[in-house]
PDB file of C-alpha atoms in Angstrom:
ATOM      1  CA  MET A 495      -0.041   0.046  -0.008  1.00  0.00           C
ATOM      2  CA  SER A 496       1.410   3.500  -0.916  1.00  0.00           C
ATOM      3  CA  PRO A 497       1.771   6.154   1.534  1.00  0.00           C
ATOM      4  CA  ALA A 498      -1.062   8.170  -0.049  1.00  0.00           C
ATOM      5  CA  THR A 499      -3.419   5.132  -0.028  1.00  0.00           C
ATOM      6  CA  ALA A 500      -2.535   4.392   3.606  1.00  0.00           C
ATOM      7  CA  ARG A 501      -3.415   7.987   4.616  1.00  0.00           C
ATOM      8  CA  ALA A 502      -6.728   7.669   2.711  1.00  0.00           C
ATOM      9  CA  ALA A 503      -7.566   4.524   4.405  1.00  0.00           C
ATOM     10  CA  ARG A 504      -6.593   6.008   7.822  1.00  0.00           C
ATOM     11  CA  SER A 505      -8.931   9.081   7.197  1.00  0.00           C
ATOM     12  CA  ALA A 506     -12.029   6.908   6.430  1.00  0.00           C
ATOM     13  CA  GLY A 507     -14.575   6.584   9.190  1.00  0.00           C
ATOM     14  CA  HIS A 508     -14.281   8.290  12.584  1.00  0.00           C
ATOM     15  CA  GLY A 509     -15.242   5.261  14.901  1.00  0.00           C
ATOM     16  CA  PHE A 510     -18.090   2.940  15.245  1.00  0.00           C
ATOM     17  CA  TRP A 511     -20.400   5.389  16.809  1.00  0.00           C
ATOM     18  CA  ALA A 512     -20.053   7.966  14.278  1.00  0.00           C
ATOM     19  CA  ASP A 513     -21.016   5.507  11.466  1.00  0.00           C
ATOM     20  CA  LEU A 514     -24.368   4.868  13.088  1.00  0.00           C
ATOM     21  CA  ASP A 515     -27.396   6.967  12.293  1.00  0.00           C
ATOM     22  CA  GLY A 516     -29.797   8.488  15.008  1.00  0.00           C
ATOM     23  CA  ALA A 517     -32.216   5.599  15.215  1.00  0.00           C
ATOM     24  CA  GLN A 518     -29.325   3.083  15.668  1.00  0.00           C
ATOM     25  CA  ARG A 519     -27.569   4.982  18.324  1.00  0.00           C
ATOM     26  CA  ALA A 520     -31.026   5.229  20.172  1.00  0.00           C
ATOM     27  CA  ALA A 521     -31.503   1.544  19.780  1.00  0.00           C
ATOM     28  CA  LEU A 522     -28.037   0.824  21.039  1.00  0.00           C
ATOM     29  CA  ARG A 523     -28.460   3.105  24.095  1.00  0.00           C
ATOM     30  CA  ARG A 524     -31.771   1.229  24.889  1.00  0.00           C
ATOM     31  CA  ALA A 525     -29.908  -2.145  24.845  1.00  0.00           C
ATOM     32  CA  GLY A 526     -27.121  -0.910  27.210  1.00  0.00           C
ATOM     33  CA  ARG A 527     -26.365   1.137  30.101  1.00  0.00           C
ATOM     34  CA  PRO A 528     -23.974   4.029  30.781  1.00  0.00           C
ATOM     35  CA  ARG A 529     -20.906   3.547  33.096  1.00  0.00           C
ATOM     36  CA  SER A 530     -18.102   5.765  34.160  1.00  0.00           C
ATOM     37  CA  TYR A 531     -14.546   4.730  34.897  1.00  0.00           C
ATOM     38  CA  PRO A 532     -11.945   6.695  36.715  1.00  0.00           C
ATOM     39  CA  PRO A 533      -8.431   6.908  35.295  1.00  0.00           C
ATOM     40  CA  ARG A 534      -6.374   3.825  35.213  1.00  0.00           C
ATOM     41  CA  THR A 535      -9.353   1.560  35.854  1.00  0.00           C
ATOM     42  CA  PRO A 536      -9.780  -1.672  33.873  1.00  0.00           C
ATOM     43  CA  LEU A 537     -12.825  -1.735  31.457  1.00  0.00           C
ATOM     44  CA  CYS A 538     -12.174  -5.432  31.020  1.00  0.00           C
ATOM     45  CA  TYR A 539      -9.544  -7.927  31.864  1.00  0.00           C
ATOM     46  CA  GLN A 540      -7.339 -10.214  29.779  1.00  0.00           C
ATOM     47  CA  GLY A 541      -8.676 -13.808  30.083  1.00  0.00           C
ATOM     48  CA  GLU A 542     -12.048 -13.175  31.334  1.00  0.00           C
ATOM     49  CA  ASP A 543     -15.338 -14.455  29.835  1.00  0.00           C
ATOM     50  CA  SER A 544     -16.883 -12.222  27.153  1.00  0.00           C
ATOM     51  CA  ASP A 545     -20.303 -11.099  28.176  1.00  0.00           C
ATOM     52  CA  HIS A 546     -20.481  -7.624  26.917  1.00  0.00           C
ATOM     53  CA  ILE A 547     -19.080  -4.946  24.543  1.00  0.00           C
ATOM     54  CA  ILE A 548     -18.134  -1.412  25.207  1.00  0.00           C
ATOM     55  CA  VAL A 549     -18.589   1.777  23.286  1.00  0.00           C
ATOM     56  CA  ILE A 550     -16.337   4.605  24.584  1.00  0.00           C
ATOM     57  CA  GLU A 551     -18.368   7.825  24.574  1.00  0.00           C
ATOM     58  CA  ARG A 552     -15.853  10.046  26.156  1.00  0.00           C
ATOM     59  CA  GLY A 553     -12.191   9.553  27.023  1.00  0.00           C
ATOM     60  CA  TRP A 554      -9.229   7.315  26.024  1.00  0.00           C
ATOM     61  CA  ALA A 555      -8.144   3.737  26.810  1.00  0.00           C
ATOM     62  CA  LYS A 556      -5.389   1.435  25.951  1.00  0.00           C
ATOM     63  CA  VAL A 557      -5.757  -2.137  24.861  1.00  0.00           C
ATOM     64  CA  ALA A 558      -2.904  -4.169  26.088  1.00  0.00           C
ATOM     65  CA  SER A 559      -1.719  -7.830  26.650  1.00  0.00           C
ATOM     66  CA  ALA A 560       0.534  -9.085  29.317  1.00  0.00           C
ATOM     67  CA  THR A 561       3.487 -11.251  28.312  1.00  0.00           C
ATOM     68  CA  GLU A 562       4.656 -14.433  30.261  1.00  0.00           C
ATOM     69  CA  ASP A 563       7.626 -12.369  31.494  1.00  0.00           C
ATOM     70  CA  GLY A 564       5.255  -9.581  32.823  1.00  0.00           C
ATOM     71  CA  ARG A 565       5.932  -7.053  30.007  1.00  0.00           C
ATOM     72  CA  GLU A 566       2.950  -5.166  28.822  1.00  0.00           C
ATOM     73  CA  ILE A 567       2.347  -4.862  25.081  1.00  0.00           C
ATOM     74  CA  VAL A 568       0.050  -1.923  24.144  1.00  0.00           C
ATOM     75  CA  LEU A 569      -1.804  -3.260  21.148  1.00  0.00           C
ATOM     76  CA  ALA A 570      -3.957  -0.146  20.502  1.00  0.00           C
ATOM     77  CA  VAL A 571      -5.444   3.117  21.758  1.00  0.00           C
ATOM     78  CA  ARG A 572      -9.182   3.593  21.575  1.00  0.00           C
ATOM     79  CA  GLY A 573     -11.158   6.837  21.942  1.00  0.00           C
ATOM     80  CA  PRO A 574     -14.561   8.422  21.616  1.00  0.00           C
ATOM     81  CA  GLY A 575     -16.891   6.501  19.422  1.00  0.00           C
ATOM     82  CA  ASP A 576     -14.792   3.375  19.309  1.00  0.00           C
ATOM     83  CA  LEU A 577     -16.111  -0.129  19.933  1.00  0.00           C
ATOM     84  CA  VAL A 578     -13.864  -2.304  22.228  1.00  0.00           C
ATOM     85  CA  CYS A 579     -14.101  -5.797  23.690  1.00  0.00           C
ATOM     86  CA  GLU A 580     -16.279  -6.842  20.634  1.00  0.00           C
ATOM     87  CA  SER A 581     -13.859  -9.469  19.123  1.00  0.00           C
ATOM     88  CA  ALA A 582     -14.154 -11.855  21.953  1.00  0.00           C
ATOM     89  CA  VAL A 583     -17.731 -11.498  22.173  1.00  0.00           C
ATOM     90  CA  LEU A 584     -18.449 -12.128  18.609  1.00  0.00           C
ATOM     91  CA  GLY A 585     -15.772 -14.933  18.500  1.00  0.00           C
ATOM     92  CA  GLY A 586     -17.206 -16.546  21.661  1.00  0.00           C
ATOM     93  CA  ARG A 587     -13.914 -16.853  23.409  1.00  0.00           C
ATOM     94  CA  GLN A 588     -12.133 -15.155  26.443  1.00  0.00           C
ATOM     95  CA  ARG A 589     -10.654 -11.857  26.128  1.00  0.00           C
ATOM     96  CA  SER A 590      -7.137 -11.840  24.802  1.00  0.00           C
ATOM     97  CA  ALA A 591      -6.238  -8.403  26.077  1.00  0.00           C
ATOM     98  CA  ALA A 592      -7.207  -5.865  28.726  1.00  0.00           C
ATOM     99  CA  VAL A 593      -8.660  -2.413  28.227  1.00  0.00           C
ATOM    100  CA  THR A 594      -7.688   0.176  30.659  1.00  0.00           C
ATOM    101  CA  ALA A 595      -8.810   3.847  31.019  1.00  0.00           C
ATOM    102  CA  LEU A 596      -5.937   6.290  30.383  1.00  0.00           C
ATOM    103  CA  GLY A 597      -8.031   9.117  31.855  1.00  0.00           C
ATOM    104  CA  ALA A 598     -11.675   9.514  32.938  1.00  0.00           C
ATOM    105  CA  VAL A 599     -13.799   7.446  30.514  1.00  0.00           C
ATOM    106  CA  ARG A 600     -17.531   7.478  30.066  1.00  0.00           C
ATOM    107  CA  ALA A 601     -18.776   4.380  28.212  1.00  0.00           C
ATOM    108  CA  LEU A 602     -21.962   2.491  26.999  1.00  0.00           C
ATOM    109  CA  ILE A 603     -22.045  -1.243  28.241  1.00  0.00           C
ATOM    110  CA  VAL A 604     -24.073  -3.622  26.008  1.00  0.00           C
ATOM    111  CA  PRO A 605     -24.573  -7.233  26.968  1.00  0.00           C
ATOM    112  CA  ALA A 606     -23.406  -9.757  24.370  1.00  0.00           C
ATOM    113  CA  ALA A 607     -26.766 -11.086  23.424  1.00  0.00           C
ATOM    114  CA  ARG A 608     -28.425  -7.527  23.160  1.00  0.00           C
ATOM    115  CA  PHE A 609     -25.551  -6.538  20.890  1.00  0.00           C
ATOM    116  CA  THR A 610     -25.746  -9.437  18.651  1.00  0.00           C
ATOM    117  CA  ALA A 611     -29.581  -8.970  18.472  1.00  0.00           C
ATOM    118  CA  PHE A 612     -28.808  -5.217  17.640  1.00  0.00           C
ATOM    119  CA  LEU A 613     -26.568  -6.321  14.768  1.00  0.00           C
ATOM    120  CA  ASP A 614     -29.211  -8.684  13.418  1.00  0.00           C
ATOM    121  CA  ALA A 615     -31.988  -6.033  13.516  1.00  0.00           C
ATOM    122  CA  HIS A 616     -30.037  -3.444  11.677  1.00  0.00           C
ATOM    123  CA  PRO A 617     -28.855  -4.264   8.206  1.00  0.00           C
ATOM    124  CA  GLY A 618     -25.375  -3.370   7.415  1.00  0.00           C
ATOM    125  CA  MET A 619     -24.217  -3.483  11.028  1.00  0.00           C
ATOM    126  CA  TRP A 620     -22.399  -6.809  10.491  1.00  0.00           C
ATOM    127  CA  LEU A 621     -20.485  -5.360   7.738  1.00  0.00           C
ATOM    128  CA  LEU A 622     -19.659  -2.177   9.593  1.00  0.00           C
ATOM    129  CA  VAL A 623     -18.165  -4.395  12.449  1.00  0.00           C
ATOM    130  CA  SER A 624     -16.393  -6.504   9.834  1.00  0.00           C
ATOM    131  CA  GLY A 625     -14.877  -3.422   8.302  1.00  0.00           C
ATOM    132  CA  THR A 626     -13.583  -2.426  11.745  1.00  0.00           C
ATOM    133  CA  PHE A 627     -11.721  -5.797  12.078  1.00  0.00           C
ATOM    134  CA  VAL A 628     -10.112  -5.325   8.812  1.00  0.00           C
ATOM    135  CA  ARG A 629      -8.875  -1.848   9.474  1.00  0.00           C
ATOM    136  CA  ARG A 630      -7.560  -2.956  12.828  1.00  0.00           C
ATOM    137  CA  LEU A 631      -5.639  -5.865  11.310  1.00  0.00           C
ATOM    138  CA  ASP A 632      -4.250  -3.545   8.705  1.00  0.00           C
ATOM    139  CA  ASP A 633      -3.129  -1.198  11.424  1.00  0.00           C
ATOM    140  CA  ALA A 634      -1.440  -4.190  13.251  1.00  0.00           C
ATOM    141  CA  ASP A 635       0.314  -5.177  10.080  1.00  0.00           C
ATOM    142  CA  ARG A 636       1.788  -1.650   9.588  1.00  0.00           C
ATOM    143  CA  ARG A 637       3.027  -1.593  13.127  1.00  0.00           C
ATOM    144  CA  LEU A 638       4.717  -4.955  12.727  1.00  0.00           C
ATOM    145  CA  GLN A 639       6.359  -3.875   9.634  1.00  0.00           C
ATOM    146  CA  ALA A 640       7.548  -0.669  11.383  1.00  0.00           C
ATOM    147  CA  THR A 641       8.839  -2.735  14.337  1.00  0.00           C
ATOM    148  CA  VAL A 642      10.907  -4.960  12.020  1.00  0.00           C
ATOM    149  CA  SER A 643      12.047  -2.326   9.545  1.00  0.00           C
ATOM    150  CA  ALA A 644      12.650   0.915  11.388  1.00  0.00           C
ATOM    151  CA  GLN A 645      14.968   2.278  14.090  1.00  0.00           C
ATOM    152  CA  GLY A 646      13.553   3.799  17.301  1.00  0.00           C
ATOM    153  CA  ALA A 647      12.945   7.299  16.271  1.00  0.00           C
ATOM    154  CA  ARG A 648      11.141   6.303  13.041  1.00  0.00           C
ATOM    155  CA  ARG A 649       9.016   3.650  14.923  1.00  0.00           C
ATOM    156  CA  LEU A 650       7.909   6.285  17.412  1.00  0.00           C
ATOM    157  CA  ALA A 651       7.249   8.873  14.576  1.00  0.00           C
ATOM    158  CA  LEU A 652       4.991   6.499  12.823  1.00  0.00           C
ATOM    159  CA  LEU A 653       3.135   5.892  16.063  1.00  0.00           C
ATOM    160  CA  LEU A 654       2.885   9.520  16.802  1.00  0.00           C
ATOM    161  CA  ALA A 655       1.640  10.327  13.382  1.00  0.00           C
ATOM    162  CA  ASP A 656      -1.014   7.787  13.765  1.00  0.00           C
ATOM    163  CA  LEU A 657      -2.060   9.190  17.165  1.00  0.00           C
ATOM    164  CA  ALA A 658      -2.098  12.662  15.632  1.00  0.00           C
ATOM    165  CA  ASP A 659      -4.598  11.496  12.911  1.00  0.00           C
ATOM    166  CA  LEU A 660      -6.606   9.999  15.721  1.00  0.00           C
ATOM    167  CA  SER A 661      -6.556  13.105  17.932  1.00  0.00           C
ATOM    168  CA  ALA A 662      -7.318  15.499  14.949  1.00  0.00           C
ATOM    169  CA  ARG A 663     -10.724  13.545  14.670  1.00  0.00           C
ATOM    170  CA  HIS A 664     -11.826  14.952  18.187  1.00  0.00           C
ATOM    171  CA  ALA A 665     -10.083  18.239  18.500  1.00  0.00           C
ATOM    172  CA  PRO A 666      -9.159  20.880  15.857  1.00  0.00           C
ATOM    173  CA  PRO A 667      -5.380  21.529  15.156  1.00  0.00           C
ATOM    174  CA  ALA A 668      -3.688  24.591  16.915  1.00  0.00           C
ATOM    175  CA  ALA A 669      -3.334  27.814  15.148  1.00  0.00           C
ATOM    176  CA  GLY A 670      -0.053  26.805  13.538  1.00  0.00           C
ATOM    177  CA  GLY A 671      -1.339  23.464  12.445  1.00  0.00           C
ATOM    178  CA  GLY A 672       0.093  21.474  15.209  1.00  0.00           C
ATOM    179  CA  ILE A 673      -1.782  18.653  16.809  1.00  0.00           C
ATOM    180  CA  GLU A 674      -1.473  17.770  20.497  1.00  0.00           C
ATOM    181  CA  ILE A 675      -1.725  13.978  21.036  1.00  0.00           C
ATOM    182  CA  ALA A 676      -4.988  13.517  23.033  1.00  0.00           C
ATOM    183  CA  PRO A 677      -4.545  10.056  24.639  1.00  0.00           C
ATOM    184  CA  PRO A 678      -2.449  10.710  28.025  1.00  0.00           C
ATOM    185  CA  LEU A 679       0.168   8.123  27.371  1.00  0.00           C
ATOM    186  CA  SER A 680       3.352   7.848  29.456  1.00  0.00           C
ATOM    187  CA  GLN A 681       6.736   7.098  27.954  1.00  0.00           C
ATOM    188  CA  GLY A 682       6.484   3.699  29.180  1.00  0.00           C
ATOM    189  CA  GLU A 683       3.204   3.120  27.377  1.00  0.00           C
ATOM    190  CA  LEU A 684       4.449   4.582  24.174  1.00  0.00           C
ATOM    191  CA  GLY A 685       7.409   2.133  24.376  1.00  0.00           C
ATOM    192  CA  GLY A 686       4.829  -0.775  24.967  1.00  0.00           C
ATOM    193  CA  CYS A 687       3.244   0.437  21.631  1.00  0.00           C
ATOM    194  CA  ILE A 688       6.510   0.013  19.500  1.00  0.00           C
ATOM    195  CA  ASP A 689       8.198  -2.718  21.576  1.00  0.00           C
ATOM    196  CA  ALA A 690      10.817  -0.304  23.046  1.00  0.00           C
ATOM    197  CA  SER A 691      12.051   0.604  26.435  1.00  0.00           C
ATOM    198  CA  ARG A 692      11.290   3.788  28.225  1.00  0.00           C
ATOM    199  CA  GLU A 693      14.876   4.840  27.693  1.00  0.00           C
ATOM    200  CA  THR A 694      14.572   4.325  23.883  1.00  0.00           C
ATOM    201  CA  VAL A 695      11.420   6.358  23.737  1.00  0.00           C
ATOM    202  CA  ALA A 696      13.149   9.224  25.652  1.00  0.00           C
ATOM    203  CA  ARG A 697      16.076   9.121  23.156  1.00  0.00           C
ATOM    204  CA  ALA A 698      13.712   8.977  20.139  1.00  0.00           C
ATOM    205  CA  LEU A 699      11.642  11.930  21.414  1.00  0.00           C
ATOM    206  CA  ALA A 700      14.927  13.898  21.644  1.00  0.00           C
ATOM    207  CA  VAL A 701      15.597  13.094  18.164  1.00  0.00           C
ATOM    208  CA  LEU A 702      12.188  14.102  16.969  1.00  0.00           C
ATOM    209  CA  ARG A 703      12.492  17.426  19.111  1.00  0.00           C
ATOM    210  CA  GLY A 704      15.852  18.133  17.591  1.00  0.00           C
ATOM    211  CA  ALA A 705      14.429  17.601  14.031  1.00  0.00           C
ATOM    212  CA  GLY A 706      11.650  20.080  14.847  1.00  0.00           C
ATOM    213  CA  HIS A 707       8.816  17.442  14.395  1.00  0.00           C
ATOM    214  CA  VAL A 708       7.394  17.446  18.014  1.00  0.00           C
ATOM    215  CA  ARG A 709       7.241  19.656  21.166  1.00  0.00           C
ATOM    216  CA  THR A 710       7.070  17.988  24.566  1.00  0.00           C
ATOM    217  CA  ALA A 711       5.938  18.678  28.232  1.00  0.00           C
ATOM    218  CA  ARG A 712       4.947  16.392  30.985  1.00  0.00           C
ATOM    219  CA  ARG A 713       2.562  13.748  29.464  1.00  0.00           C
ATOM    220  CA  ARG A 714       2.074  16.226  26.627  1.00  0.00           C
ATOM    221  CA  ILE A 715       3.289  15.743  23.098  1.00  0.00           C
ATOM    222  CA  THR A 716       2.368  18.096  20.169  1.00  0.00           C
ATOM    223  CA  VAL A 717       3.111  16.997  16.565  1.00  0.00           C
ATOM    224  CA  ARG A 718       4.146  20.324  14.883  1.00  0.00           C
ATOM    225  CA  ASP A 719       3.730  19.112  11.256  1.00  0.00           C
ATOM    226  CA  PRO A 720       1.877  15.820  11.073  1.00  0.00           C
ATOM    227  CA  GLU A 721       2.516  15.439   7.214  1.00  0.00           C
ATOM    228  CA  ALA A 722       6.324  15.979   7.650  1.00  0.00           C
ATOM    229  CA  LEU A 723       6.419  13.566  10.677  1.00  0.00           C
ATOM    230  CA  ARG A 724       4.834  10.891   8.639  1.00  0.00           C
ATOM    231  CA  ILE A 725       7.199  11.407   5.901  1.00  0.00           C
ATOM    232  CA  PHE A 726      10.005  10.867   8.243  1.00  0.00           C
ATOM    233  CA  ALA A 727       8.450   7.770   9.578  1.00  0.00           C
ATOM    234  CA  GLU A 728       7.737   6.184   6.251  1.00  0.00           C
ATOM    235  CA  SER A 729      11.071   6.960   4.760  1.00  0.00           C
ATOM    236  CA  ALA A 730      12.430   3.808   6.523  1.00  0.00           C
ATOM    237  CA  LEU A 731       9.623   1.562   5.325  1.00  0.00           C
ATOM    238  CA  ASP A 732      10.061   2.056   1.541  1.00  0.00           C
TER     239      ASP A 732
END
């Protein structure tokens, strides 16, 4: 996939909730119940039985899996409008990863049986969820390619470019065009996203700051020029 095609694919859709019409949203709300989660609270646990799905209405969460040696691999970041915990429910298996609130999260909890009934009652919903699976697999493939092919700074640049795309869906860019990364990820969590240590992330951020691609503060990263950052990141993947 060319960089231009990849960017077009990333810009398609703004989360599961945004793709529903008003009647579908109302029906799903009737099927579920709202719940709030404080920062750093699990929304679901790795290995538990799958009895509900979650739609994030407000806030950010990480999807992470624990390895046998105790390391945390951050598989994805999900935000407002995203569907989480759905693959285990639809596959009828235990959850393969945990989902944890990064900050305060407001969510809609829908029991598994009610969610599948909702999908059956609304034509096109199964296709929508299948499309979500495909996009997430494509994202995982790109991350794997970056992990194998690129050094630390470019791996982090690709992650931050993706997070900038995600953040821009929910907040306008700054006056100069910069985008502040919305999910409040620590350097350790950024490392978990790219299979790197916290020290490697710190060095990579220094490289990106020196090149003028990002500005940083405590748990705050601003991408100054998202397109330039992505060109820098993808130059190692050609």
